[in-house]
Short mmCIF file of C-alpha atoms in Angstrom, two decimals:
data_model
loop_
_atom_site.label_atom_id
_atom_site.label_comp_id
_atom_site.label_asym_id
_atom_site.label_seq_id
_atom_site.Cartn_x
_atom_site.Cartn_y
_atom_site.Cartn_z
CA UNK F 1 -0.35 0.11 0.28
CA UNK F 2 1.48 3.08 -1.08
CA UNK F 3 2.34 6.09 1.44
CA UNK F 4 0.67 9.25 1.38
CA UNK F 5 2.45 12.35 2.32
CA UNK F 6 0.11 14.31 4.91
CA UNK F 7 1.19 18.60 5.57
CA UNK F 8 1.60 19.08 8.78
CA UNK F 9 1.06 22.11 10.36
CA UNK F 10 4.10 23.77 9.58
CA UNK F 11 3.96 22.87 5.95
CA UNK F 12 0.44 24.75 6.09
CA UNK F 13 1.58 28.10 7.83
CA UNK F 14 4.78 27.88 5.18
CA UNK F 15 2.15 27.60 2.06
CA UNK F 16 0.05 30.35 3.56
CA UNK F 17 2.53 32.78 4.16
CA UNK F 18 3.88 32.13 0.32
CA UNK F 19 0.12 32.64 -0.70
CA UNK F 20 -0.25 35.82 1.24
CA UNK F 21 3.19 36.88 0.10
CA UNK F 22 2.62 36.89 -3.80
CA UNK F 23 -0.46 38.31 -3.51
CA UNK F 24 1.45 41.66 -1.84
CA UNK F 25 3.91 41.51 -4.72
CA UNK F 26 1.23 41.41 -7.20
CA UNK F 27 -0.67 44.10 -5.18
CA UNK F 28 -0.04 47.13 -7.50
CA UNK F 29 -1.50 50.96 -7.44
CA UNK F 30 -1.92 53.43 -10.36
CA UNK F 31 -3.35 56.45 -11.64
CA UNK F 32 -6.68 55.64 -13.03
CA UNK F 33 -7.64 59.19 -14.36
CA UNK F 34 -6.15 62.93 -14.18
CA UNK F 35 -8.30 65.43 -15.69
CA UNK F 36 -7.41 69.19 -15.48
CA UNK F 37 -10.73 71.90 -15.47
CA UNK F 38 -9.89 75.10 -16.00
CA UNK F 39 -12.65 78.33 -15.59
CA UNK F 40 -9.72 80.59 -16.69
CA UNK F 41 -6.31 81.60 -16.83
CA UNK F 42 -5.53 82.14 -12.75
CA UNK F 43 -6.69 78.71 -11.66
CA UNK F 44 -7.02 75.01 -11.85
CA UNK F 45 -8.76 72.15 -10.65
CA UNK F 46 -7.28 68.56 -10.31
CA UNK F 47 -9.47 65.61 -10.85
CA UNK F 48 -7.34 62.60 -10.12
CA UNK F 49 -8.74 59.04 -9.61
CA UNK F 50 -6.18 55.93 -7.97
CA UNK F 51 -7.06 52.05 -8.75
CA UNK F 52 -5.42 49.43 -6.49
CA UNK F 53 -5.43 46.04 -8.17
CA UNK F 54 -4.71 42.71 -6.29
CA UNK F 55 -3.82 39.83 -8.59
CA UNK F 56 -5.79 37.89 -9.17
CA UNK F 57 -9.05 40.16 -8.82
CA UNK F 58 -10.11 43.36 -10.74
CA UNK F 59 -8.70 46.55 -10.04
CA UNK F 60 -10.77 48.66 -7.66
CA UNK F 61 -11.13 52.49 -6.67
CA UNK F 62 -8.50 53.21 -3.57
CA UNK F 63 -8.15 56.71 -1.83
CA UNK F 64 -4.65 57.40 -1.13
CA UNK F 65 -3.46 58.24 2.21
CA UNK F 66 -2.47 61.58 1.28
CA UNK F 67 -2.00 63.79 -1.72
CA UNK F 68 0.41 66.05 -3.25
CA UNK F 69 0.25 68.22 -6.07
CA UNK F 70 3.02 70.38 -7.66
CA UNK F 71 2.89 73.02 -10.26
CA UNK F 72 6.11 73.70 -12.56
CA UNK F 73 6.75 76.69 -14.74
CA UNK F 74 9.05 76.21 -17.96
CA UNK F 75 12.34 76.85 -16.10
CA UNK F 76 10.98 74.37 -13.25
CA UNK F 77 10.63 76.93 -10.81
CA UNK F 78 7.69 76.06 -8.26
CA UNK F 79 4.31 77.86 -9.19
CA UNK F 80 2.21 75.56 -6.37
CA UNK F 81 2.84 72.60 -4.12
CA UNK F 82 0.42 71.45 -1.50
CA UNK F 83 -2.26 69.05 -1.57
CA UNK F 84 -5.44 71.02 -2.55
CA UNK F 85 -7.24 70.27 -5.71
CA UNK F 86 -7.91 73.98 -6.45
CA UNK F 87 -4.99 75.47 -7.38
CA UNK F 88 -3.73 79.06 -7.96
CA UNK F 89 -2.13 79.59 -11.16
CA UNK F 90 0.24 83.20 -11.59
CA UNK F 91 -0.72 83.44 -14.82
CA UNK F 92 -0.16 87.35 -15.34
CA UNK F 93 3.48 86.88 -14.73
CA UNK F 94 3.98 83.87 -16.70
CA UNK F 95 5.23 84.22 -20.18
CA UNK F 96 3.68 83.59 -23.24
CA UNK F 97 2.23 80.16 -23.30
CA UNK F 98 4.75 78.87 -21.42
CA UNK F 99 5.14 75.59 -20.96
CA UNK F 100 4.01 74.21 -17.41
CA UNK F 101 3.84 70.80 -15.79
CA UNK F 102 1.40 69.27 -13.54
CA UNK F 103 2.52 66.14 -11.25
CA UNK F 104 -0.10 64.81 -8.86
CA UNK F 105 1.32 61.69 -6.37
CA UNK F 106 -1.12 59.52 -3.91
CA UNK F 107 0.64 58.26 -1.34
CA UNK F 108 0.12 54.66 0.05
CA UNK F 109 1.82 54.06 2.82
CA UNK F 110 5.62 54.54 2.01
CA UNK F 111 4.55 54.10 -1.66
CA UNK F 112 3.95 57.23 -3.80
CA UNK F 113 1.79 56.62 -7.23
CA UNK F 114 2.45 59.77 -9.85
CA UNK F 115 1.57 60.89 -13.06
CA UNK F 116 2.25 64.20 -14.88
CA UNK F 117 0.18 66.24 -17.62
CA UNK F 118 1.48 69.41 -19.33
CA UNK F 119 -0.34 72.32 -19.87
CA UNK F 120 0.03 76.19 -21.01
CA UNK F 121 -0.25 79.43 -19.64
CA UNK F 122 -2.08 81.96 -21.79
CA UNK F 123 -1.30 83.62 -24.91
CA UNK F 124 0.69 87.22 -24.24
CA UNK F 125 1.68 90.10 -26.07
CA UNK F 126 3.30 93.47 -25.51
CA UNK F 127 1.52 96.10 -27.61
CA UNK F 128 3.51 99.76 -27.99
CA UNK F 129 2.57 103.29 -29.19
CA UNK F 130 5.98 104.51 -29.91
CA UNK F 131 6.99 108.05 -29.95
CA UNK F 132 10.23 108.70 -31.50
CA UNK F 133 11.95 112.32 -31.83
CA UNK F 134 14.79 112.18 -34.28
CA UNK F 135 16.74 114.07 -34.69
CA UNK F 136 16.69 114.96 -30.62
CA UNK F 137 18.21 118.05 -29.20
CA UNK F 138 19.50 119.66 -32.97
CA UNK F 139 21.47 116.64 -33.66
CA UNK F 140 21.26 113.54 -35.37
CA UNK F 141 23.59 111.69 -33.13
CA UNK F 142 20.94 111.71 -30.27
CA UNK F 143 17.49 110.14 -30.25
CA UNK F 144 14.34 110.38 -27.91
CA UNK F 145 11.90 107.72 -27.78
CA UNK F 146 8.79 106.54 -25.28
CA UNK F 147 7.26 103.05 -26.10
CA UNK F 148 4.33 103.20 -24.22
CA UNK F 149 3.95 99.43 -23.48
CA UNK F 150 0.93 97.36 -23.13
CA UNK F 151 1.01 93.76 -21.93
CA UNK F 152 -2.03 91.97 -22.81
CA UNK F 153 -3.04 88.43 -22.72
CA UNK F 154 -5.63 86.34 -24.73
CA UNK F 155 -9.31 86.19 -22.74
CA UNK F 156 -9.79 82.79 -21.67
CA UNK F 157 -13.18 82.85 -23.69
CA UNK F 158 -10.99 84.03 -26.94
CA UNK F 159 -13.13 87.00 -26.73
CA UNK F 160 -10.58 89.59 -27.62
CA UNK F 161 -7.48 90.64 -25.17
CA UNK F 162 -7.49 92.08 -21.72
CA UNK F 163 -4.75 94.27 -20.14
CA UNK F 164 -2.24 92.93 -17.32
CA UNK F 165 0.26 94.69 -15.04
CA UNK F 166 3.18 95.38 -17.01
CA UNK F 167 6.32 94.03 -14.68
CA UNK F 168 8.53 93.54 -17.13
CA UNK F 169 11.60 95.19 -18.20
CA UNK F 170 12.21 95.37 -22.42
CA UNK F 171 14.26 93.04 -24.22
CA UNK F 172 14.97 94.39 -27.38
CA UNK F 173 16.10 97.07 -29.86
CA UNK F 174 15.50 99.66 -32.19
CA UNK F 175 16.32 99.10 -36.10
CA UNK F 176 17.01 102.68 -37.80
CA UNK F 177 17.86 102.70 -41.61
CA UNK F 178 17.62 105.21 -44.23
CA UNK F 179 15.46 104.35 -47.57
CA UNK F 180 18.11 105.50 -49.98
CA UNK F 181 20.36 102.82 -48.68
CA UNK F 182 18.95 99.89 -46.45
CA UNK F 183 22.55 98.76 -46.03
CA UNK F 184 22.87 101.75 -43.69
CA UNK F 185 20.91 99.97 -40.85
CA UNK F 186 21.79 100.98 -37.05
CA UNK F 187 20.88 98.45 -34.33
CA UNK F 188 20.26 100.73 -31.14
CA UNK F 189 19.54 98.38 -27.79
CA UNK F 190 16.62 99.28 -25.70
CA UNK F 191 16.84 98.66 -22.42
CA UNK F 192 13.94 100.87 -21.01
CA UNK F 193 10.69 102.18 -21.90
CA UNK F 194 11.90 105.63 -22.36
CA UNK F 195 15.40 107.20 -22.69
CA UNK F 196 17.47 109.34 -24.83
CA UNK F 197 20.39 107.24 -26.96
CA UNK F 198 23.45 108.46 -28.17
CA UNK F 199 23.72 107.69 -31.29
CA UNK F 200 27.93 108.28 -31.81
CA UNK F 201 28.63 105.70 -29.16
CA UNK F 202 27.34 102.94 -31.45
CA UNK F 203 29.95 101.37 -33.66
CA UNK F 204 27.65 101.72 -37.08
CA UNK F 205 26.84 105.45 -36.25
CA UNK F 206 29.29 106.89 -38.74
CA UNK F 207 28.30 105.02 -41.86
CA UNK F 208 24.47 105.75 -41.40
CA UNK F 209 25.43 109.30 -40.72
CA UNK F 210 27.19 109.49 -43.54
CA UNK F 211 24.67 108.15 -45.71
CA UNK F 212 22.24 111.34 -44.23
CA UNK F 213 24.62 113.54 -45.27
CA UNK F 214 24.91 112.39 -48.60
CA UNK F 215 21.20 113.17 -49.35
CA UNK F 216 21.65 116.46 -47.35
CA UNK F 217 24.41 117.48 -49.33
CA UNK F 218 22.60 116.56 -52.67
CA UNK F 219 19.53 118.89 -51.39
CA UNK F 220 17.16 115.77 -51.04
CA UNK F 221 15.10 114.69 -47.97
CA UNK F 222 15.66 111.31 -46.40
CA UNK F 223 13.30 109.02 -45.43
CA UNK F 224 14.47 107.34 -41.89
CA UNK F 225 12.66 104.11 -40.76
CA UNK F 226 12.36 102.85 -37.08
CA UNK F 227 11.62 99.38 -36.44
CA UNK F 228 10.97 98.25 -32.65
CA UNK F 229 11.61 94.81 -31.77
CA UNK F 230 10.77 93.67 -28.10
CA UNK F 231 8.36 91.08 -26.43
CA UNK F 232 8.28 88.63 -23.28
CA UNK F 233 10.63 85.95 -24.81
CA UNK F 234 12.41 86.54 -28.18
CA UNK F 235 12.04 89.79 -30.02
CA UNK F 236 9.73 90.41 -32.51
CA UNK F 237 8.72 93.31 -34.79
CA UNK F 238 6.18 95.48 -32.43
CA UNK F 239 5.68 98.75 -34.32
CA UNK F 240 7.02 100.54 -37.23
CA UNK F 241 7.22 104.42 -38.22
CA UNK F 242 9.20 106.93 -40.19
CA UNK F 243 10.61 110.08 -40.57
CA UNK F 244 11.03 112.46 -43.30
CA UNK F 245 14.06 114.67 -42.84
CA UNK F 246 15.25 117.50 -45.13
CA UNK F 247 18.08 120.18 -44.43
CA UNK F 248 17.25 123.54 -43.99
CA UNK F 249 17.14 125.33 -47.25
CA UNK F 250 19.46 128.50 -48.72
CA UNK F 251 16.32 130.63 -48.18
CA UNK F 252 15.21 129.16 -44.36
CA UNK F 253 18.78 129.66 -43.56
CA UNK F 254 18.73 133.16 -44.90
CA UNK F 255 15.52 134.22 -43.08
CA UNK F 256 17.21 132.73 -40.08
CA UNK F 257 20.08 134.43 -39.77
CA UNK F 258 18.47 138.01 -40.54
CA UNK F 259 16.17 136.89 -37.56
CA UNK F 260 19.09 136.10 -35.12
CA UNK F 261 21.05 139.60 -36.58
CA UNK F 262 17.89 141.57 -35.72
CA UNK F 263 17.19 140.14 -32.06
CA UNK F 264 20.98 140.42 -31.38
CA UNK F 265 21.63 144.22 -32.51
CA UNK F 266 18.62 145.10 -30.45
CA UNK F 267 20.86 144.12 -27.58
CA UNK F 268 23.95 145.39 -28.48
CA UNK F 269 22.21 148.84 -29.31
CA UNK F 270 20.01 148.80 -25.70
CA UNK F 271 24.00 148.13 -23.98
CA UNK F 272 25.49 150.74 -25.42
CA UNK F 273 22.77 153.39 -25.83
CA UNK F 274 21.30 152.48 -22.33
CA UNK F 275 17.67 151.91 -23.57
CA UNK F 276 16.32 150.43 -27.06
CA UNK F 277 16.10 152.24 -30.64
CA UNK F 278 15.30 151.46 -33.66
CA UNK F 279 18.15 150.10 -35.62
CA UNK F 280 18.73 150.17 -39.51
CA UNK F 281 20.82 146.98 -40.16
CA UNK F 282 22.51 145.16 -42.95
CA UNK F 283 24.05 141.42 -43.22
CA UNK F 284 26.93 141.82 -45.10
CA UNK F 285 27.82 138.14 -45.54
CA UNK F 286 27.17 134.76 -43.38
CA UNK F 287 27.92 131.19 -43.13
CA UNK F 288 26.73 128.17 -41.66
CA UNK F 289 29.05 125.48 -39.96
CA UNK F 290 26.85 122.43 -40.09
CA UNK F 291 29.43 120.39 -37.92
CA UNK F 292 29.69 122.71 -35.29
CA UNK F 293 25.91 124.09 -36.08
CA UNK F 294 27.26 127.45 -35.63
CA UNK F 295 26.08 130.83 -37.72
CA UNK F 296 28.96 133.37 -38.45
CA UNK F 297 27.49 137.26 -40.02
CA UNK F 298 29.50 140.32 -40.78
CA UNK F 299 26.87 142.97 -39.73
CA UNK F 300 26.57 146.82 -40.02
CA UNK F 301 24.16 148.92 -38.17
CA UNK F 302 23.14 152.25 -37.65
CA UNK F 303 20.75 154.33 -35.14
CA UNK F 304 20.08 157.32 -33.61
CA UNK F 305 19.90 158.03 -29.66
CA UNK F 306 16.75 160.70 -29.74
CA UNK F 307 15.49 162.62 -32.63
CA UNK F 308 16.26 162.60 -36.19
CA UNK F 309 18.42 165.48 -35.81
CA UNK F 310 20.67 163.62 -33.48
CA UNK F 311 23.90 162.23 -34.41
CA UNK F 312 23.69 158.27 -35.60
CA UNK F 313 25.83 155.39 -34.12
CA UNK F 314 27.42 153.33 -36.81
CA UNK F 315 29.57 149.87 -36.31
CA UNK F 316 30.44 146.97 -37.95
CA UNK F 317 31.15 143.71 -36.26
CA UNK F 318 30.83 140.13 -36.29
CA UNK F 319 28.12 138.03 -34.74
CA UNK F 320 28.49 134.42 -33.80
CA UNK F 321 25.67 132.13 -32.77
CA UNK F 322 24.69 129.11 -32.10
CA UNK F 323 21.70 127.19 -34.49
CA UNK F 324 19.20 127.20 -31.47
CA UNK F 325 20.21 130.61 -30.31
CA UNK F 326 22.99 129.86 -27.70
CA UNK F 327 26.18 131.23 -27.52
CA UNK F 328 25.70 134.57 -28.92
CA UNK F 329 28.66 137.09 -29.41
CA UNK F 330 28.91 140.44 -31.03
CA UNK F 331 32.76 141.24 -31.91
CA UNK F 332 33.57 144.59 -32.62
CA UNK F 333 35.23 145.46 -35.64
CA UNK F 334 35.01 149.10 -36.52
CA UNK F 335 32.43 152.07 -36.41
CA UNK F 336 32.35 155.81 -36.22
CA UNK F 337 33.69 158.11 -33.15
CA UNK F 338 30.44 157.89 -31.28
CA UNK F 339 29.53 154.10 -31.35
CA UNK F 340 33.27 153.86 -30.58
CA UNK F 341 32.89 155.71 -27.64
CA UNK F 342 29.91 154.13 -26.41
CA UNK F 343 31.51 150.72 -26.82
CA UNK F 344 34.71 151.59 -25.03
CA UNK F 345 32.45 153.06 -22.08
CA UNK F 346 29.88 150.18 -21.68
CA UNK F 347 32.20 147.02 -22.96
CA UNK F 348 35.62 147.91 -23.05
CA UNK F 349 36.83 144.70 -24.58
CA UNK F 350 36.19 143.63 -28.33
CA UNK F 351 33.77 140.96 -27.76
CA UNK F 352 30.07 141.71 -25.79
CA UNK F 353 28.42 138.08 -24.68
CA UNK F 354 24.69 138.25 -25.46
CA UNK F 355 21.77 136.99 -24.06
CA UNK F 356 20.23 133.95 -25.54
CA UNK F 357 18.52 134.52 -28.86
CA UNK F 358 15.04 133.07 -29.41
CA UNK F 359 15.06 131.14 -32.76
CA UNK F 360 12.18 131.58 -35.50
CA UNK F 361 9.34 129.34 -34.93
CA UNK F 362 9.60 126.66 -37.30
CA UNK F 363 6.54 124.68 -38.01
CA UNK F 364 7.15 120.67 -38.18
CA UNK F 365 4.74 117.92 -38.49
CA UNK F 366 5.06 114.47 -37.69
CA UNK F 367 5.41 113.38 -41.34
CA UNK F 368 8.73 115.49 -41.77
CA UNK F 369 11.31 117.23 -39.70
CA UNK F 370 13.68 119.90 -40.84
CA UNK F 371 17.38 118.96 -39.85
CA UNK F 372 19.14 121.54 -38.01
CA UNK F 373 22.61 120.94 -39.18
CA UNK F 374 23.90 117.59 -40.54
#
């Protein structure tokens, strides 16, 4: 009769331990569903469901012991870390369509079960309304700009754009060029939303100014284009404007010289004779230095101190004045005895320094700018 092997108590315990351990080894957790609900750009709600499966049975819903939610920006900076499923999103300070990463982890004892989901911040744009003054303060080597920026984001319902607080510094540049020669392009770095730029400090400015001077020497206007590049991430074209620059004509400069001479001789006569008198004057010759932005005029003048029967004062001298009316001086050259006596008594030296002369009003428009000097 064959023998049968009967398991004793120890064998039964080993078998039970093996079966329990095997089931535990086959016990697994996973994220069954991860959804993100957005009512707007500034918040989101996380809907996450977990499942536990113990072999060989079916999967069943299970709640984690604890939950951790992490929201990261494109540079892996932490935007949110916590266990709430309703999450605030600092969208206003994020980049244009910035890529975000949402990570949700459920903890089952010491075991984490995680899943990730990618999403984006809102579309954003920078809008500018540029004001460009060029030439600035009478010189083509200086430029003033004011961009008047607005930061906007696309509405969540896709119905237009809405404003955002502008807390960002400008990352961009300005491209200047003449239409006559696009190769004369000048790149101007912009680091603030408003400022004055010394173009002479840029390495390509001599070539740019040479093209302007060529146009002006030929008596032709020069159209200068200004393209503003900037943005949140990579600079893009934000706005483009143009200005038509032309030099002053010979007739305009002649009128300007006559105006300065008249204003200057009023001061000279009042200084020499103690009060203003009508002055008969004549511009003998004049010249303009476009580099120094300065007029030099040889002038003769005559006036009477009192009635028609009083002797007249006559003099001849040289007026020097900057194009903007500053730095005016009158140098004595010659005159009759009466004028010479007044000059010796009231001035006592060769040159009389004058107060600033107001330049004549020159009407200008946004479409055309009269260039002072070259």
